CSV table of C-alpha atoms and ligand atoms in Angstrom, one decimal:
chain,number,residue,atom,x,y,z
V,1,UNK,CA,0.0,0.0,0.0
V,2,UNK,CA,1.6,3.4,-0.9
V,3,UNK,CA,1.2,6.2,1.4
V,4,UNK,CA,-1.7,7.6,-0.7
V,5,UNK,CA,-3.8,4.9,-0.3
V,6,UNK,CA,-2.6,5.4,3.5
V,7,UNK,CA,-4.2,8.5,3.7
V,8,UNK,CA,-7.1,7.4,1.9
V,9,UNK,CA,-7.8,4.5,4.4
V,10,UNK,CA,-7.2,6.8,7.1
V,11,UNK,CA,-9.6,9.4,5.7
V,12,UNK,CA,-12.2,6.8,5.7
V,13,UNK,CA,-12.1,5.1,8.9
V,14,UNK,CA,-12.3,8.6,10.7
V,15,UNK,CA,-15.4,9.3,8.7
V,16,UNK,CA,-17.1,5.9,9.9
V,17,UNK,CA,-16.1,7.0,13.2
V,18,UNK,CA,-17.9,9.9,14.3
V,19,UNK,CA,-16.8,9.9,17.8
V,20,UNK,CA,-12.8,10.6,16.5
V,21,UNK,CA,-14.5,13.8,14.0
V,22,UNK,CA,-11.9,16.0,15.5
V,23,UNK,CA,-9.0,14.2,14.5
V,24,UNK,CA,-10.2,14.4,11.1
V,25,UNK,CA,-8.7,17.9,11.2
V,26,UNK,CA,-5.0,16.4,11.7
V,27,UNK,CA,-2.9,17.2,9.4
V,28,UNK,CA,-2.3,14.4,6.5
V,29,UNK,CA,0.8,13.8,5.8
V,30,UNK,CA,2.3,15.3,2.3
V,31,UNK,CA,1.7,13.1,-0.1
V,32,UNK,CA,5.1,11.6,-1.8
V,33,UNK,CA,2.8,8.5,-4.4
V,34,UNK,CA,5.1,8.6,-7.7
V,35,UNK,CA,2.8,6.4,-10.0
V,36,UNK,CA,1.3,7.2,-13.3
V,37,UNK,CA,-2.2,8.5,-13.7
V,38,UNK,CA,-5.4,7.3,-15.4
V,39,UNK,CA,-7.1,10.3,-16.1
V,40,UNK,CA,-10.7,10.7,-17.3
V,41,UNK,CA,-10.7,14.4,-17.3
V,42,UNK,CA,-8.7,16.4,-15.6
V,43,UNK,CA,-11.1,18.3,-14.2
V,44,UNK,CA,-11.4,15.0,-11.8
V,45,UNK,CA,-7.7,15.4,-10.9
V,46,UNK,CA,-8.5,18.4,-8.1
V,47,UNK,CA,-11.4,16.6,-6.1
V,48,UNK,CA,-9.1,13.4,-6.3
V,49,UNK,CA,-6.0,15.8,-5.1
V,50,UNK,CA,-8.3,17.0,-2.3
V,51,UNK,CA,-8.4,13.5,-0.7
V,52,UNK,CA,-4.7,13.1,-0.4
V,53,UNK,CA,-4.5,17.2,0.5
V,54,UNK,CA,-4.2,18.2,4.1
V,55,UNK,CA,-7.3,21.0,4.2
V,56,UNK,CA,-4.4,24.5,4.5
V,57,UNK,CA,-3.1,22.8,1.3
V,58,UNK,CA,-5.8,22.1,-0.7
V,59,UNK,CA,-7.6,25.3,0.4
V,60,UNK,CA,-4.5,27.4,-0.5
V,61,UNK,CA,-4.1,26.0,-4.3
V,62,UNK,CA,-7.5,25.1,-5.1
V,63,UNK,CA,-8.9,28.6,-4.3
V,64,UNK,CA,-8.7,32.2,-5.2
V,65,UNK,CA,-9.5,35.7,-4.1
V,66,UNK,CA,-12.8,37.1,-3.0
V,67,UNK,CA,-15.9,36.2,-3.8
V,68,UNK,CA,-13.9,33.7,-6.4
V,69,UNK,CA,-16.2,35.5,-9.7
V,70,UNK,CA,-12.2,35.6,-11.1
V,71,UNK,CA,-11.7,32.0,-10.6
V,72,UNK,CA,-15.2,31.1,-12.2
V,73,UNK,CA,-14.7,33.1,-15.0
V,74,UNK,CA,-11.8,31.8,-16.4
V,75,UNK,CA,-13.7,28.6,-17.0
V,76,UNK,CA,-16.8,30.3,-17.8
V,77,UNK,CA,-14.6,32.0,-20.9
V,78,UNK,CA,-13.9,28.8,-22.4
V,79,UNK,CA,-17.2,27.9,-22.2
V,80,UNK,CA,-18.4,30.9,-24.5
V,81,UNK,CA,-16.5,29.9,-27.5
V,82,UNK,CA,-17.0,26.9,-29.9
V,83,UNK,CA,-14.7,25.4,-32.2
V,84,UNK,CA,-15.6,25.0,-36.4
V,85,UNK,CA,-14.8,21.7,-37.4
V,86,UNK,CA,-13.7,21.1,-40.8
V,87,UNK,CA,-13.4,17.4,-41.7
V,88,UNK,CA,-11.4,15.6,-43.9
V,89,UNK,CA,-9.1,18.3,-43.5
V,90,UNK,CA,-6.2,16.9,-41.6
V,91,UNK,CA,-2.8,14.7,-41.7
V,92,UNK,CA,-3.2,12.1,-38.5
V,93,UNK,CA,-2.2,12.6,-36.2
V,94,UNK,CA,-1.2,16.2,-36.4
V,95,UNK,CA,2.0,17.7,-34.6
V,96,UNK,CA,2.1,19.4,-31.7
V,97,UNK,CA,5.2,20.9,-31.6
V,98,UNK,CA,6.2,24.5,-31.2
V,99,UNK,CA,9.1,26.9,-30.3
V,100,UNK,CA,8.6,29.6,-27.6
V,101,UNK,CA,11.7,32.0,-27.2
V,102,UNK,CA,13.7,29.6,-28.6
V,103,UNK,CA,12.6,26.7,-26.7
V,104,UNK,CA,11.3,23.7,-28.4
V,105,UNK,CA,8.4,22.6,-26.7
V,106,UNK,CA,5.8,18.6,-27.1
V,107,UNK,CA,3.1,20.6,-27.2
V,108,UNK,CA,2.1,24.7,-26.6
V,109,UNK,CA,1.5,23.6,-22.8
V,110,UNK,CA,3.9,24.8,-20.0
V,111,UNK,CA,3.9,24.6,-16.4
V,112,UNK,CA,3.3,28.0,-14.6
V,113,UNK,CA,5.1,29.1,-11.8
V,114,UNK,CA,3.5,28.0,-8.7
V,115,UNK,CA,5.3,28.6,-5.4
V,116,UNK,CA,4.9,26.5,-2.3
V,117,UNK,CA,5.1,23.2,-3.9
V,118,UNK,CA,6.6,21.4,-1.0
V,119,UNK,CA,3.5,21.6,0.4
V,120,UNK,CA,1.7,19.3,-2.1
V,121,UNK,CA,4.4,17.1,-2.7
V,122,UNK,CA,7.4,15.3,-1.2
V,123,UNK,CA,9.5,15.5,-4.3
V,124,UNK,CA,7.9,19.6,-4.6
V,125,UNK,CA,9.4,21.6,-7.5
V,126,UNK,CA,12.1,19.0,-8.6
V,127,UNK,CA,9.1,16.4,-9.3
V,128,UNK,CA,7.5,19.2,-11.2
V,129,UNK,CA,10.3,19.9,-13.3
V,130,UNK,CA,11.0,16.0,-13.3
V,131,UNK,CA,7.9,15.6,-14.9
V,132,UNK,CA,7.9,18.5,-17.2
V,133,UNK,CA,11.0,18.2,-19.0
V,134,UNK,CA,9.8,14.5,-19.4
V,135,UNK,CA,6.9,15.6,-20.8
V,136,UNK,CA,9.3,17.6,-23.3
V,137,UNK,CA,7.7,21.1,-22.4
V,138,UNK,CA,9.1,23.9,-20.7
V,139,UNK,CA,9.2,24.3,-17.2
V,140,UNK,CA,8.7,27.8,-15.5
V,141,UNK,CA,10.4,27.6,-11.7
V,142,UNK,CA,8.7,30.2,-8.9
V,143,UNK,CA,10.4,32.6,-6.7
V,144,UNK,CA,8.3,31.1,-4.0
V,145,UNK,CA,9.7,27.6,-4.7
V,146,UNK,CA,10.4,25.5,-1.7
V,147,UNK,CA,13.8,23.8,-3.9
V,148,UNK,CA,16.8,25.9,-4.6
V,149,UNK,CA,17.5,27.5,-7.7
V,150,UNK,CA,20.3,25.2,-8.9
V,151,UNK,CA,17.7,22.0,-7.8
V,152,UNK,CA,15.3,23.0,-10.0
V,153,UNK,CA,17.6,23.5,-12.8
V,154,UNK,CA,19.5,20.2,-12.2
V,155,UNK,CA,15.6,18.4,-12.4
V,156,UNK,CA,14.9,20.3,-15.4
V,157,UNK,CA,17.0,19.3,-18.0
V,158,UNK,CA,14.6,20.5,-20.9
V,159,UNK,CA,13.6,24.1,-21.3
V,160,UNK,CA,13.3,26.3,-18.6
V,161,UNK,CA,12.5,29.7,-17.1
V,162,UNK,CA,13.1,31.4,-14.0
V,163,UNK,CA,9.7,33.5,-12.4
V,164,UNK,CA,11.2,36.8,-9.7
V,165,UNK,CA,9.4,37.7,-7.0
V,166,UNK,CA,11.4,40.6,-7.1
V,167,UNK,CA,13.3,41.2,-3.8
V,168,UNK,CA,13.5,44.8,-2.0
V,169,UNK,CA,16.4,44.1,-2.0
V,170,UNK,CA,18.9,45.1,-4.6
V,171,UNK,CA,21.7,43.1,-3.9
V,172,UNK,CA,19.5,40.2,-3.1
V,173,UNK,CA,17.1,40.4,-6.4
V,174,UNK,CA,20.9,40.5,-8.3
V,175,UNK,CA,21.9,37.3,-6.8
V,176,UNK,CA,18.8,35.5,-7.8
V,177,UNK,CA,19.1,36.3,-11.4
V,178,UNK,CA,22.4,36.0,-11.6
V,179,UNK,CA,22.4,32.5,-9.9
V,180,UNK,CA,19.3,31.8,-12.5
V,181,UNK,CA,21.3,32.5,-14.9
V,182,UNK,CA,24.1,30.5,-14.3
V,183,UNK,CA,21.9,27.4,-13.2
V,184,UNK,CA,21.1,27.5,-17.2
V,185,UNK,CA,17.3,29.0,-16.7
V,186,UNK,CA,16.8,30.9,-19.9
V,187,UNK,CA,14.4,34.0,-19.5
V,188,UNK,CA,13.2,35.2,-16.4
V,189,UNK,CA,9.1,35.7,-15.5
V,190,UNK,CA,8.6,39.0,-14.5
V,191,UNK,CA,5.1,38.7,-12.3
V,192,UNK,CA,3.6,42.0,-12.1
V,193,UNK,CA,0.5,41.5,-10.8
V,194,UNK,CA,1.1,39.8,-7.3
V,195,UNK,CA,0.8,42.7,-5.2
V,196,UNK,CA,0.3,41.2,-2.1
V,197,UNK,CA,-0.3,37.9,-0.5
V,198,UNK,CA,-3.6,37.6,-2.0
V,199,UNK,CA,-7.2,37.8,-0.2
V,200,UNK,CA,-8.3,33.9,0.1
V,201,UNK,CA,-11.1,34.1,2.0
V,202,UNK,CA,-11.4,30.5,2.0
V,203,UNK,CA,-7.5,30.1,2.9
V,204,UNK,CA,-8.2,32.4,5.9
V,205,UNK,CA,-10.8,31.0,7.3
V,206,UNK,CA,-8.6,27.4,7.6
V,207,UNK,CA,-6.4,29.2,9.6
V,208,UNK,CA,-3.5,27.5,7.9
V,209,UNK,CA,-0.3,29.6,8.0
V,210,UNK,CA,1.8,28.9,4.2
V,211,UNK,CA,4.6,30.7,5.5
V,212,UNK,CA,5.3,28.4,8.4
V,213,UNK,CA,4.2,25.1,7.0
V,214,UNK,CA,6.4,25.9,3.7
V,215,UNK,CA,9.7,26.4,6.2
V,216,UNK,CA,8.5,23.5,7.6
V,217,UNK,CA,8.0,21.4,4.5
V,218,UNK,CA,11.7,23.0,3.5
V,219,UNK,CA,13.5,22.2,6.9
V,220,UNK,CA,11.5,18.5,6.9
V,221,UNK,CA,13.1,17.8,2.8
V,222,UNK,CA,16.5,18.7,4.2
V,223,UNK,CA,17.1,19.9,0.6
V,224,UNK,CA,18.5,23.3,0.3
V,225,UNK,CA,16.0,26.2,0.5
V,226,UNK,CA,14.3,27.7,-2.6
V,227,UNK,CA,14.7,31.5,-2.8
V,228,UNK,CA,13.1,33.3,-0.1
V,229,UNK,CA,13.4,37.7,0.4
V,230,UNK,CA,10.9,40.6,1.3
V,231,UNK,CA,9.6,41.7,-1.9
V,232,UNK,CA,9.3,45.0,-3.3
V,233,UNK,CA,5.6,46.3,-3.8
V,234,UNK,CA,5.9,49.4,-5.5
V,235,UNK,CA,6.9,48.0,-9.5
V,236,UNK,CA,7.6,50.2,-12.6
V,237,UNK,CA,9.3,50.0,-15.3
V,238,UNK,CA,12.8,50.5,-14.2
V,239,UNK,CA,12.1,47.0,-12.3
V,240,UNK,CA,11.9,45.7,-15.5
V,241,UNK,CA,15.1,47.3,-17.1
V,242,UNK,CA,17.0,46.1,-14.0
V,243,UNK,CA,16.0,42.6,-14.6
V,244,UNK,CA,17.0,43.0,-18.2
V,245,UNK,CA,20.3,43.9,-17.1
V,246,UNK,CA,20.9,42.1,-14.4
V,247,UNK,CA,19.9,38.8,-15.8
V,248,UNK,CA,21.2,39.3,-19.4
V,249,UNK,CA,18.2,37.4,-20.4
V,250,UNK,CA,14.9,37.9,-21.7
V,251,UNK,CA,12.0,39.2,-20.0
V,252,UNK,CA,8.5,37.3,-20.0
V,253,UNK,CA,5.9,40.1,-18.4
V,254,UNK,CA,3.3,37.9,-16.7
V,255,UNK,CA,0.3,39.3,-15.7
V,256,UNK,CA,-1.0,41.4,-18.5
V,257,UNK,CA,-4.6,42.1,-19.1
V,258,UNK,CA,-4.8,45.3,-21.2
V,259,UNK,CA,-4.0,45.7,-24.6
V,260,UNK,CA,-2.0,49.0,-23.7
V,261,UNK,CA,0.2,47.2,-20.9
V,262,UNK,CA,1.0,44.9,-23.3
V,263,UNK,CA,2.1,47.8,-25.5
V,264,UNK,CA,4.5,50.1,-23.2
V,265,UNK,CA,5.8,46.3,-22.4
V,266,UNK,CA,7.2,45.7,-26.1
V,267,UNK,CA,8.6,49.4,-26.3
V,268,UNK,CA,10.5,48.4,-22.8
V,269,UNK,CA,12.1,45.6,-24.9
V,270,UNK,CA,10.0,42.7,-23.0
V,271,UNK,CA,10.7,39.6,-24.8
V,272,UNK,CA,6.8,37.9,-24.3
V,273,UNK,CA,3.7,38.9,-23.0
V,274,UNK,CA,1.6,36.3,-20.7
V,275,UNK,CA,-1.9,37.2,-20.7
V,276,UNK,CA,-3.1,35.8,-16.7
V,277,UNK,CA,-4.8,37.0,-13.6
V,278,UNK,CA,-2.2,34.6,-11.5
V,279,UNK,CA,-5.2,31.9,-11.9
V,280,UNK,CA,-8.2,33.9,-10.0
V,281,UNK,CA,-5.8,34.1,-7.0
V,282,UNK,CA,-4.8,37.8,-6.4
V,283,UNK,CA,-7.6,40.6,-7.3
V,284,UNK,CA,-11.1,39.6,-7.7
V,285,UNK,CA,-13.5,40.7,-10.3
V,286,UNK,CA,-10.6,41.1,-13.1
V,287,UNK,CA,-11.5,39.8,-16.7
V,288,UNK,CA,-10.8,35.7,-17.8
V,289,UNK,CA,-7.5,36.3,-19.2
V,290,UNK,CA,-9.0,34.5,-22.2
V,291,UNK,CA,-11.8,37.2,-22.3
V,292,UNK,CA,-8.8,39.5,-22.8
V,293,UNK,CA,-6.2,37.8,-25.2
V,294,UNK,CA,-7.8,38.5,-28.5
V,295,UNK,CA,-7.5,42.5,-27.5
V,296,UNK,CA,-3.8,41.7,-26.4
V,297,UNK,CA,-2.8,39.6,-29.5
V,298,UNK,CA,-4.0,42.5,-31.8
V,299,UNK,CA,-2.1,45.1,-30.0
V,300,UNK,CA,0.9,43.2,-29.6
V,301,UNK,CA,0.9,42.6,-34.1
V,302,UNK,CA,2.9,39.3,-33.8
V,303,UNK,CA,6.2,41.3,-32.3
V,304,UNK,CA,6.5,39.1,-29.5
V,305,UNK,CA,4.8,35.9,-28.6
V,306,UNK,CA,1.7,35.8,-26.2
V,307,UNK,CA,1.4,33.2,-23.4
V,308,UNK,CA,-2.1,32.7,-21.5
V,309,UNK,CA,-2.6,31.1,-18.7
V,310,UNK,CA,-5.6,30.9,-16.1
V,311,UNK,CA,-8.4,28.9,-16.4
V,312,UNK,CA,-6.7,25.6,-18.8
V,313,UNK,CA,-8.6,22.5,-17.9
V,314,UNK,CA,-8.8,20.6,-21.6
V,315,UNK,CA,-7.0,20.1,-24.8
V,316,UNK,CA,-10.3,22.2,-26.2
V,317,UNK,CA,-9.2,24.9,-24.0
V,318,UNK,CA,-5.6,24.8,-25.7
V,319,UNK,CA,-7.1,24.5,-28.9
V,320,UNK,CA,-9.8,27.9,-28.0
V,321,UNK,CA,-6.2,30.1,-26.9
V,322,UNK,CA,-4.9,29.3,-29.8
V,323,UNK,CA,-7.1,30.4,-32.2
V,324,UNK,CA,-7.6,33.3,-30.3
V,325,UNK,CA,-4.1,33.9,-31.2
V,326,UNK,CA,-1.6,32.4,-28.1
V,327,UNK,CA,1.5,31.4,-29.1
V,328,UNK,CA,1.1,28.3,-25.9
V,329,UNK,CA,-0.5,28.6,-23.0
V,330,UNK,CA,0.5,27.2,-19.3
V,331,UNK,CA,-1.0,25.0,-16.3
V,332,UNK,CA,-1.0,25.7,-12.9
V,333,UNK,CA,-3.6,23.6,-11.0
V,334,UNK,CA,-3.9,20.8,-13.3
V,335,UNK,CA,0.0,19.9,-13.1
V,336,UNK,CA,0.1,20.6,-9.7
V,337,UNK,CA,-2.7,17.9,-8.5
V,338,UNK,CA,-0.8,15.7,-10.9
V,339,UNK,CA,2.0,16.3,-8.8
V,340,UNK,CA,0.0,15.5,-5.5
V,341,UNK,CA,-1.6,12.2,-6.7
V,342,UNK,CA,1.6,11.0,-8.4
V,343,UNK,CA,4.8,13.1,-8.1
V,344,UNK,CA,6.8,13.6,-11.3
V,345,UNK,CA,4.8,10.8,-13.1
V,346,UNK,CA,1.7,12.2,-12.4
V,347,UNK,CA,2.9,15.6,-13.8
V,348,UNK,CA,3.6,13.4,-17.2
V,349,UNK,CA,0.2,11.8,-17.2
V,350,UNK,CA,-1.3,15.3,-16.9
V,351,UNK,CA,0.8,16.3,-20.2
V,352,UNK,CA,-0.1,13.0,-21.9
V,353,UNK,CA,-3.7,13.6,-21.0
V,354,UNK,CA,-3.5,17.0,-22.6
V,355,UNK,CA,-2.0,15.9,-25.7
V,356,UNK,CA,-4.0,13.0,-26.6
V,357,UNK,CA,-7.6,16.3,-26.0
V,358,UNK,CA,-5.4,18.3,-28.3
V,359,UNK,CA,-4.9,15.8,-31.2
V,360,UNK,CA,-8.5,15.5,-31.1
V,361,UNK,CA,-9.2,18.8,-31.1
V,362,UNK,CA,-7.0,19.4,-34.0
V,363,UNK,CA,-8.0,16.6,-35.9
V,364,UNK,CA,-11.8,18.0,-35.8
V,365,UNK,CA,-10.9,21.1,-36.9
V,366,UNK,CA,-8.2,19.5,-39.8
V,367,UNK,CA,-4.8,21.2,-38.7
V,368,UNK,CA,-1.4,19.7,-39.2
V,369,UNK,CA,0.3,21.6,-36.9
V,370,UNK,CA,-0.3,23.8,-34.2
V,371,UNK,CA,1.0,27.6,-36.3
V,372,UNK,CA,-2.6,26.8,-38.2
V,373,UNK,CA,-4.5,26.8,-35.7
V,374,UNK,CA,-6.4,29.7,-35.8
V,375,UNK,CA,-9.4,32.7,-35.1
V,376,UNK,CA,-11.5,31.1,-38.4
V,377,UNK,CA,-11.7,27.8,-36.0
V,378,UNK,CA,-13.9,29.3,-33.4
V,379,UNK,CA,-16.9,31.6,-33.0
V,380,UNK,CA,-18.1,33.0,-29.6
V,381,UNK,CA,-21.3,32.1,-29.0
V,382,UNK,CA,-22.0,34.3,-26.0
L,401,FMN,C1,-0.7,27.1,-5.5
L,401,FMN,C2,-0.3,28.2,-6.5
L,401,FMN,C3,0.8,28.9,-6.4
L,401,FMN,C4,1.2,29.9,-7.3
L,401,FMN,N1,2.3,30.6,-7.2
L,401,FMN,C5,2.7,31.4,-8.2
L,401,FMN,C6,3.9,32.1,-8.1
L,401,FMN,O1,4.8,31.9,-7.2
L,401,FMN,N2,4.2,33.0,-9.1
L,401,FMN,C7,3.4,33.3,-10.1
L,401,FMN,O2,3.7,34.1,-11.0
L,401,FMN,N3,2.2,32.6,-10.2
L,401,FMN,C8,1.9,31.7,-9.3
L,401,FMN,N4,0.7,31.0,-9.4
L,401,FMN,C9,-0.2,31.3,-10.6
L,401,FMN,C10,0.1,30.4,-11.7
L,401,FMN,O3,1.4,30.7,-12.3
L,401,FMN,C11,-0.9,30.6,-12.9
L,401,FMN,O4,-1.0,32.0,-13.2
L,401,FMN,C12,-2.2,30.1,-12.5
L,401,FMN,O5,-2.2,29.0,-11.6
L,401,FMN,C13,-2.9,29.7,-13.8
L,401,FMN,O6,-4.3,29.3,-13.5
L,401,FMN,P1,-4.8,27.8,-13.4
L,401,FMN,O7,-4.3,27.3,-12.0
L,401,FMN,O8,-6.2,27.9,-13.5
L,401,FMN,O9,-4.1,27.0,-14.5
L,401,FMN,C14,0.3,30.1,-8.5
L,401,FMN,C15,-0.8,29.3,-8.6
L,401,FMN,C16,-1.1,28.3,-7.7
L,401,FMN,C17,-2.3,27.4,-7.9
């Protein structure tokens, strides 16, 4: 019996036993099952997650801010769009393959930065990036991870990006993006719209302290620490030219949700723009970030590539960003409950899952490759 099915049992015997309710509130144990998936949908994956989640972490990564109208909307989006099919079309199977920045990616999915992994999984952000470079896509590392910065790189061996927190800190912020740099992490994610810790109503009323239980998780892994500072709140655009020159690499703005910010970001030499509202988690009531992309894409004219994320459940969804003109798009929840119900080969299954819903969707609408994938394949319908 693995230790999933451990907590499973153990979930399940307390249930039958009303009289022991209380210790139902325990603490489960982080998960650390490395097995392969078999995924219906992955919609499934976070209700499945939830049973080997303690309640803080589940609460904290399944949630978002507010009243959550953020969170529901970036599914809500997808669901206002249908895709044209055109039918005897299409070579089979059609190829997935793309090139971001010059990264060659398996498929135009990525994995987002999500901090706080160690919480979710024993193996934390080395299983992610385990299980993203094996999946052949790019992996994007957090400032808030709970590995170090040379761990991460050493698990990802494929493409990979490094996201900043930026630090108050000058002197620190220059370490981390030099040290990113020489780990081999090839453009940095600049996230511009995580303000502050966030307003998770649902996360507060747990009364589950992340800060403590990640030091915890870190100081329990005996692995080195991930990249931890006070970060600055007040951002402009001389945060980004410092970051430029600091890091000598590109610059991927994340965070954008107006076609001017994406804009002023190209005349400020930013290398990519990713369309996101950080996944429903930081302000509530901002637009789907796929309600916004076809604005962004227009203003941007094909200078740099868009990235979208928030919201990506489905190979339809991938399919719906793309012809609304992203160049990929990136998972946070989805790879992370593939990390908490099967470490780095749960992460893979999650990809697989993803590219066999792709295929599909580009073999009803008759592409060959993912460049043709485009705005004649959908219509909004709402
Ligand atoms: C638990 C968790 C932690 C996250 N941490 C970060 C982070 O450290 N930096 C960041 O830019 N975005 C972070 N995000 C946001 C993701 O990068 C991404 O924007 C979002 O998860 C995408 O939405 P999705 O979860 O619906 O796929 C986090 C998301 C989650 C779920």
């Amino acid at each position: 019996m693995d230790r999933r099915e451990l907590c499973l049992g153990a979930g399940s015997v307390l249930a039958a036993l009303p009289a022991l309710a209380s210790a139902a509130a325990l603490p489960l144990p982080t998960p650390s099952a490395v097995t392969a998936l078999k995924i219906t949908s992955l919609i499934d994956l976070e209700e499945q997650a939830q049973k080997v989640l303690g309640e803080g972490p589940f609460t904290f990564a399944a949630h978002g801010s507010g009243a959550e109208w953020t969170l529901r909307e970036n599914r809500r989006a997808f669901e206002r769009y249908e895709i044209i099919p055109d039918y005897l079309a299409g070579r089979n199977p059609p190829d997935l393959r793309t090139t971001i920045l010059g990264s060659a990616l398996s498929l135009p999915v990525f994995t987002a930065p999500i901090g706080a992994q160690g919480l979710i999984h024993a193996s934390a952000d080395v299983g992610m990036a385990q299980g993203t470079t094996a999946s052949g896509t790019l992996m994007t590392m957090s400032g808030a991870a709970t590995r170090s910065i040379e761990d991460v790189a050493a698990a990802a061996t494929g493409p990979k990006w490094f996201k900043i927190y930026l630090p108050q800190d000058r002197g620190i912020a220059r370490s981390f993006l030099q040290r990113a740099h020489a780990a081999g992490f090839t453009a940095i994610v600049f996230t511009i719209d995580a303000l502050g810790s966030g307003n998770s109503e649902a996360l507060a009323r747990t009364g589950f302290d992340v800060g403590k239980a990640m030091a915890e998780a870190s100081a329990k892994s005996g692995a080195a620490p991930g990249p931890s500072a006070p970060t600055k709140r007040g951002l402009g655009w001389d945060d980004v030219a410092f970051i430029q020159k600091e890091s000598g690499l590109p610059v991927v703005l994340k965070g954008v949700l107006t076609p001017d910010l994406a804009k002023r970001a190209i005349e400020h030499g930013v290398a990519a723009i990713q369309v996101s509202n950080h996944g429903g988690r930081q302000t509530d009531g901002l637009p789907a970030a796929l309600e916004v992309l076809p604005g962004i894409v227009e203003a941007v004219g094909g200078k740099v590539p868009v990235l979208m994320d928030s919201g990506i459940r489905r190979g339809v969804d991938v399919f719906k960003a793309l012809a609304l003109g992203a160049n990929a798009v990136a998972v946070g929840r989805p790879a992370l409950w593939g990390l908490a119900l099967g470490g780095h080969l749960g992460v893979q299954s999650v990809y697989d899952r993803l590219k066999q819903e792709l295929t599909s969707a580009m073999q009803a609408a008759g592409v060959d490759r993912v460049d043709q994938i485009n705005a004649k394949y959908v219509r909004k319908i709402a």
